[in-house]
PDB file of C-alpha atoms in Angstrom:
ATOM      1  CA  MET A   1     -82.124 -25.049  10.533  1.00  0.00           C
ATOM      2  CA  PRO A   2     -80.771 -22.737   8.095  1.00  0.00           C
ATOM      3  CA  ARG A   3     -76.599 -22.419   7.231  1.00  0.00           C
ATOM      4  CA  ARG A   4     -75.197 -19.363   7.535  1.00  0.00           C
ATOM      5  CA  LYS A   5     -73.107 -18.181   3.951  1.00  0.00           C
ATOM      6  CA  ILE A   6     -69.782 -18.682   4.397  1.00  0.00           C
ATOM      7  CA  GLU A   7     -67.480 -16.868   2.081  1.00  0.00           C
ATOM      8  CA  THR A   8     -65.222 -19.505   0.312  1.00  0.00           C
ATOM      9  CA  ILE A   9     -62.771 -19.750  -3.316  1.00  0.00           C
ATOM     10  CA  ASP A  10     -64.293 -23.599  -2.803  1.00  0.00           C
ATOM     11  CA  SER A  11     -67.349 -23.486  -4.681  1.00  0.00           C
ATOM     12  CA  HIS A  12     -67.402 -26.940  -5.183  1.00  0.00           C
ATOM     13  CA  THR A  13     -67.856 -27.749  -1.548  1.00  0.00           C
ATOM     14  CA  THR A  14     -70.365 -24.821  -1.340  1.00  0.00           C
ATOM     15  CA  ASP A  15     -72.514 -25.647  -3.791  1.00  0.00           C
ATOM     16  CA  ILE A  16     -73.006 -29.280  -2.378  1.00  0.00           C
ATOM     17  CA  ALA A  17     -73.355 -27.721   1.220  1.00  0.00           C
ATOM     18  CA  ASP A  18     -76.200 -25.579  -0.864  1.00  0.00           C
ATOM     19  CA  SER A  19     -78.030 -29.227  -2.763  1.00  0.00           C
ATOM     20  CA  TRP A  20     -78.308 -30.738   0.609  1.00  0.00           C
ATOM     21  CA  ALA A  21     -79.662 -27.252   2.266  1.00  0.00           C
ATOM     22  CA  ARG A  22     -81.833 -26.816  -1.234  1.00  0.00           C
ATOM     23  CA  GLU A  23     -82.987 -30.746  -1.254  1.00  0.00           C
ATOM     24  CA  ARG A  24     -83.035 -31.015   3.166  1.00  0.00           C
ATOM     25  CA  PRO A  25     -82.728 -28.386   5.116  1.00  0.00           C
ATOM     26  CA  GLU A  26     -84.115 -29.452   8.431  1.00  0.00           C
ATOM     27  CA  LEU A  27     -80.866 -31.487   8.568  1.00  0.00           C
ATOM     28  CA  ASP A  28     -77.720 -29.055  10.717  1.00  0.00           C
ATOM     29  CA  GLN A  29     -76.095 -27.803   7.160  1.00  0.00           C
ATOM     30  CA  ASP A  30     -73.242 -26.730   9.709  1.00  0.00           C
ATOM     31  CA  SER A  31     -72.397 -30.407  10.858  1.00  0.00           C
ATOM     32  CA  LEU A  32     -73.226 -31.507   7.170  1.00  0.00           C
ATOM     33  CA  LEU A  33     -70.930 -28.836   5.688  1.00  0.00           C
ATOM     34  CA  HIS A  34     -67.594 -29.452   8.374  1.00  0.00           C
ATOM     35  CA  LEU A  35     -67.771 -32.927   7.083  1.00  0.00           C
ATOM     36  CA  ILE A  36     -68.016 -32.103   3.769  1.00  0.00           C
ATOM     37  CA  TYR A  37     -64.511 -29.756   4.260  1.00  0.00           C
ATOM     38  CA  LEU A  38     -62.798 -32.507   6.636  1.00  0.00           C
ATOM     39  CA  MET A  39     -63.646 -35.554   4.125  1.00  0.00           C
ATOM     40  CA  ARG A  40     -62.689 -33.339   0.764  1.00  0.00           C
ATOM     41  CA  ALA A  41     -59.250 -32.040   2.867  1.00  0.00           C
ATOM     42  CA  GLY A  42     -58.329 -35.476   3.991  1.00  0.00           C
ATOM     43  CA  ARG A  43     -58.765 -36.869  -0.159  1.00  0.00           C
ATOM     44  CA  VAL A  44     -57.141 -34.033  -1.753  1.00  0.00           C
ATOM     45  CA  LEU A  45     -53.493 -34.312   1.585  1.00  0.00           C
ATOM     46  CA  ASP A  46     -54.413 -37.473   1.310  1.00  0.00           C
ATOM     47  CA  ARG A  47     -54.104 -38.446  -3.029  1.00  0.00           C
ATOM     48  CA  ASN A  48     -51.421 -35.505  -3.043  1.00  0.00           C
ATOM     49  CA  TYR A  49     -50.118 -37.992  -0.106  1.00  0.00           C
ATOM     50  CA  ASP A  50     -50.331 -40.895  -2.026  1.00  0.00           C
ATOM     51  CA  SER A  51     -49.097 -39.162  -5.293  1.00  0.00           C
ATOM     52  CA  TYR A  52     -45.497 -38.191  -4.347  1.00  0.00           C
ATOM     53  CA  THR A  53     -44.940 -41.736  -2.628  1.00  0.00           C
ATOM     54  CA  ARG A  54     -46.347 -43.710  -5.350  1.00  0.00           C
ATOM     55  CA  ARG A  55     -43.441 -40.525  -7.940  1.00  0.00           C
ATOM     56  CA  VAL A  56     -40.174 -40.919  -5.333  1.00  0.00           C
ATOM     57  CA  PHE A  57     -40.492 -44.784  -3.442  1.00  0.00           C
ATOM     58  CA  GLY A  58     -42.971 -46.431  -6.380  1.00  0.00           C
ATOM     59  CA  ILE A  59     -44.730 -47.423  -3.395  1.00  0.00           C
ATOM     60  CA  SER A  60     -48.272 -46.469  -2.603  1.00  0.00           C
ATOM     61  CA  GLY A  61     -49.452 -43.892   0.951  1.00  0.00           C
ATOM     62  CA  ALA A  62     -50.477 -46.740   2.520  1.00  0.00           C
ATOM     63  CA  ASP A  63     -47.818 -48.869   2.109  1.00  0.00           C
ATOM     64  CA  MET A  64     -45.521 -45.840   3.221  1.00  0.00           C
ATOM     65  CA  ARG A  65     -47.963 -45.474   5.984  1.00  0.00           C
ATOM     66  CA  VAL A  66     -46.513 -49.404   7.873  1.00  0.00           C
ATOM     67  CA  ILE A  67     -43.383 -48.313   7.040  1.00  0.00           C
ATOM     68  CA  PHE A  68     -43.880 -44.358   9.341  1.00  0.00           C
ATOM     69  CA  ALA A  69     -45.233 -47.451  12.107  1.00  0.00           C
ATOM     70  CA  LEU A  70     -42.641 -48.847  11.744  1.00  0.00           C
ATOM     71  CA  ARG A  71     -40.215 -46.247  12.292  1.00  0.00           C
ATOM     72  CA  ARG A  72     -41.892 -44.707  14.891  1.00  0.00           C
ATOM     73  CA  ALA A  73     -41.805 -47.768  17.024  1.00  0.00           C
ATOM     74  CA  GLY A  74     -38.167 -47.402  17.201  1.00  0.00           C
ATOM     75  CA  ALA A  75     -34.725 -49.422  17.146  1.00  0.00           C
ATOM     76  CA  PRO A  76     -34.886 -52.744  15.833  1.00  0.00           C
ATOM     77  CA  TYR A  77     -38.625 -51.136  13.765  1.00  0.00           C
ATOM     78  CA  ALA A  78     -40.111 -53.568  14.173  1.00  0.00           C
ATOM     79  CA  ARG A  79     -43.982 -54.874  15.108  1.00  0.00           C
ATOM     80  CA  ARG A  80     -46.421 -57.728  14.593  1.00  0.00           C
ATOM     81  CA  PRO A  81     -49.052 -57.489  12.311  1.00  0.00           C
ATOM     82  CA  THR A  82     -51.356 -57.093  14.704  1.00  0.00           C
ATOM     83  CA  ASP A  83     -50.190 -54.467  16.399  1.00  0.00           C
ATOM     84  CA  LEU A  84     -49.025 -52.709  12.749  1.00  0.00           C
ATOM     85  CA  TYR A  85     -53.332 -53.387  11.445  1.00  0.00           C
ATOM     86  CA  ARG A  86     -54.115 -51.961  14.887  1.00  0.00           C
ATOM     87  CA  ALA A  87     -52.246 -49.310  14.402  1.00  0.00           C
ATOM     88  CA  LEU A  88     -53.486 -48.422  10.645  1.00  0.00           C
ATOM     89  CA  LEU A  89     -56.646 -49.215  11.227  1.00  0.00           C
ATOM     90  CA  VAL A  90     -56.868 -52.183   8.424  1.00  0.00           C
ATOM     91  CA  THR A  91     -57.773 -55.300   8.536  1.00  0.00           C
ATOM     92  CA  SER A  92     -55.146 -58.525   8.998  1.00  0.00           C
ATOM     93  CA  GLY A  93     -55.934 -59.072   5.341  1.00  0.00           C
ATOM     94  CA  ALA A  94     -54.519 -56.061   4.394  1.00  0.00           C
ATOM     95  CA  ILE A  95     -51.314 -55.705   6.479  1.00  0.00           C
ATOM     96  CA  THR A  96     -50.029 -58.782   4.756  1.00  0.00           C
ATOM     97  CA  LYS A  97     -50.603 -57.772   0.931  1.00  0.00           C
ATOM     98  CA  GLN A  98     -49.145 -54.714   2.260  1.00  0.00           C
ATOM     99  CA  VAL A  99     -46.642 -56.083   4.003  1.00  0.00           C
ATOM    100  CA  ASP A 100     -45.752 -59.050   1.371  1.00  0.00           C
ATOM    101  CA  ARG A 101     -45.673 -56.108  -1.432  1.00  0.00           C
ATOM    102  CA  LEU A 102     -43.345 -54.382   0.882  1.00  0.00           C
ATOM    103  CA  ALA A 103     -41.002 -57.965   0.975  1.00  0.00           C
ATOM    104  CA  LYS A 104     -40.469 -57.944  -2.709  1.00  0.00           C
ATOM    105  CA  LEU A 105     -39.436 -54.140  -3.317  1.00  0.00           C
ATOM    106  CA  GLY A 106     -37.003 -54.936   0.294  1.00  0.00           C
ATOM    107  CA  PHE A 107     -37.791 -52.282   2.972  1.00  0.00           C
ATOM    108  CA  VAL A 108     -39.667 -54.655   5.556  1.00  0.00           C
ATOM    109  CA  ARG A 109     -38.369 -57.894   5.876  1.00  0.00           C
ATOM    110  CA  ARG A 110     -40.294 -60.974   7.989  1.00  0.00           C
ATOM    111  CA  ARG A 111     -38.517 -62.135  11.426  1.00  0.00           C
ATOM    112  CA  PRO A 112     -38.845 -64.237  14.096  1.00  0.00           C
ATOM    113  CA  ASP A 113     -40.288 -63.017  17.217  1.00  0.00           C
ATOM    114  CA  ARG A 114     -38.837 -64.101  19.620  1.00  0.00           C
ATOM    115  CA  ALA A 115     -41.646 -63.327  22.608  1.00  0.00           C
ATOM    116  CA  ASN A 116     -44.310 -65.473  21.240  1.00  0.00           C
ATOM    117  CA  GLY A 117     -42.414 -68.969  19.542  1.00  0.00           C
ATOM    118  CA  GLY A 118     -44.616 -69.931  16.414  1.00  0.00           C
ATOM    119  CA  GLY A 119     -44.830 -65.762  15.148  1.00  0.00           C
ATOM    120  CA  PHE A 120     -42.723 -63.022  13.573  1.00  0.00           C
ATOM    121  CA  GLN A 121     -42.049 -59.162  13.880  1.00  0.00           C
ATOM    122  CA  VAL A 122     -42.333 -57.306  10.462  1.00  0.00           C
ATOM    123  CA  GLU A 123     -39.078 -55.544  10.262  1.00  0.00           C
ATOM    124  CA  LEU A 124     -37.487 -52.112   8.350  1.00  0.00           C
ATOM    125  CA  THR A 125     -34.550 -53.295   6.329  1.00  0.00           C
ATOM    126  CA  ASP A 126     -32.036 -49.997   5.962  1.00  0.00           C
ATOM    127  CA  LYS A 127     -33.856 -49.213   2.825  1.00  0.00           C
ATOM    128  CA  GLY A 128     -37.029 -48.752   4.934  1.00  0.00           C
ATOM    129  CA  LEU A 129     -35.779 -46.603   7.353  1.00  0.00           C
ATOM    130  CA  ASP A 130     -34.086 -44.339   4.626  1.00  0.00           C
ATOM    131  CA  ALA A 131     -36.964 -44.298   3.002  1.00  0.00           C
ATOM    132  CA  ALA A 132     -39.328 -43.436   6.182  1.00  0.00           C
ATOM    133  CA  ASP A 133     -37.255 -40.870   7.237  1.00  0.00           C
ATOM    134  CA  ARG A 134     -37.301 -38.764   4.370  1.00  0.00           C
ATOM    135  CA  ALA A 135     -40.984 -39.110   3.382  1.00  0.00           C
ATOM    136  CA  ILE A 136     -41.380 -38.060   7.042  1.00  0.00           C
ATOM    137  CA  LYS A 137     -38.903 -35.584   6.476  1.00  0.00           C
ATOM    138  CA  ALA A 138     -40.735 -33.800   3.326  1.00  0.00           C
ATOM    139  CA  VAL A 139     -44.254 -34.377   5.137  1.00  0.00           C
ATOM    140  CA  ALA A 140     -43.405 -32.140   7.852  1.00  0.00           C
ATOM    141  CA  ASP A 141     -41.357 -30.323   4.989  1.00  0.00           C
ATOM    142  CA  SER A 142     -44.376 -30.150   2.059  1.00  0.00           C
ATOM    143  CA  VAL A 143     -45.364 -26.665   0.729  1.00  0.00           C
ATOM    144  CA  PHE A 144     -49.287 -27.346   1.651  1.00  0.00           C
ATOM    145  CA  LEU A 145     -48.431 -27.768   5.712  1.00  0.00           C
ATOM    146  CA  ARG A 146     -44.940 -25.321   5.563  1.00  0.00           C
ATOM    147  CA  ASP A 147     -44.249 -21.722   6.984  1.00  0.00           C
ATOM    148  CA  GLY A 148     -44.778 -18.997   3.713  1.00  0.00           C
ATOM    149  CA  HIS A 149     -47.110 -21.908   2.337  1.00  0.00           C
ATOM    150  CA  ASN A 150     -49.487 -22.280   4.197  1.00  0.00           C
ATOM    151  CA  PRO A 151     -53.024 -20.275   4.398  1.00  0.00           C
ATOM    152  CA  LEU A 152     -53.096 -20.192   8.092  1.00  0.00           C
ATOM    153  CA  THR A 153     -51.393 -18.285  10.607  1.00  0.00           C
ATOM    154  CA  ALA A 154     -49.728 -19.372  13.227  1.00  0.00           C
ATOM    155  CA  ARG A 155     -51.730 -18.495  15.623  1.00  0.00           C
ATOM    156  CA  GLU A 156     -55.172 -20.827  13.264  1.00  0.00           C
ATOM    157  CA  ARG A 157     -53.093 -24.288  13.128  1.00  0.00           C
ATOM    158  CA  ALA A 158     -52.529 -24.023  17.154  1.00  0.00           C
ATOM    159  CA  THR A 159     -56.480 -23.827  16.870  1.00  0.00           C
ATOM    160  CA  LEU A 160     -56.748 -26.668  14.684  1.00  0.00           C
ATOM    161  CA  ILE A 161     -54.477 -28.865  16.438  1.00  0.00           C
ATOM    162  CA  ALA A 162     -56.473 -28.957  18.961  1.00  0.00           C
ATOM    163  CA  LEU A 163     -59.415 -28.492  17.634  1.00  0.00           C
ATOM    164  CA  CYS A 164     -59.179 -31.156  15.230  1.00  0.00           C
ATOM    165  CA  SER A 165     -57.773 -33.667  18.161  1.00  0.00           C
ATOM    166  CA  LYS A 166     -60.688 -33.484  20.303  1.00  0.00           C
ATOM    167  CA  LEU A 167     -62.844 -34.427  17.247  1.00  0.00           C
ATOM    168  CA  LEU A 168     -60.823 -37.527  16.706  1.00  0.00           C
ATOM    169  CA  SER A 169     -61.096 -38.158  20.315  1.00  0.00           C
ATOM    170  CA  ASN A 170     -64.833 -37.726  20.115  1.00  0.00           C
ATOM    171  CA  LEU A 171     -64.995 -39.927  16.772  1.00  0.00           C
ATOM    172  CA  GLU A 172     -62.659 -42.774  18.062  1.00  0.00           C
ATOM    173  CA  GLN A 173     -64.919 -43.656  20.801  1.00  0.00           C
ATOM    174  CA  PRO A 174     -67.170 -46.325  20.396  1.00  0.00           C
ATOM    175  CA  GLU A 175     -70.559 -45.377  19.636  1.00  0.00           C
ATOM    176  CA  ASP A 176     -72.976 -48.432  20.268  1.00  0.00           C
ATOM    177  CA  ASP A 177     -75.744 -46.301  18.115  1.00  0.00           C
ATOM    178  CA  ALA A 178     -73.090 -45.401  15.201  1.00  0.00           C
ATOM    179  CA  PRO A 179     -74.718 -46.699  11.841  1.00  0.00           C
ATOM    180  CA  GLU A 180     -73.962 -49.460   9.869  1.00  0.00           C
ATOM    181  CA  ASP A 181     -72.397 -48.451   6.674  1.00  0.00           C
TER     182      ASP A 181
END
């Protein structure tokens, strides 16, 4: 299926798409282009976010996501490690390492889980709560998304939210025939 030519200033992305169109013209080129754009946008956003959290808070973007997950839980800003790794789509080992790092830096602490006799919860400290609130404000006000600096109109942003929601809703459904790797 031939891909319709898309005008863009992102020559690297179109070079990739054009290469696949040349090498594998039988593939759905529009689907490939969608995937390329989404993956690249995700990587750029994640790189910028990670750079910000390292510069301002001395922790990775992945560690800040743990802090955000705790902040979203509401007072007392605590969750079981199992709830964290499920919410963040990472392994239990990854959460253990992140909690260890964040506890050492004073962003979180472990506390006994009264509902689970032998377990514990991860809880934000005052430092972690302050970091979460400052970081989420900075993300919400970020230069690449806020009005005046966003290349998308209000209507385009609303459409993008709806489309991303629809796409993620579909992608997060388990598939029996999904590729292994």
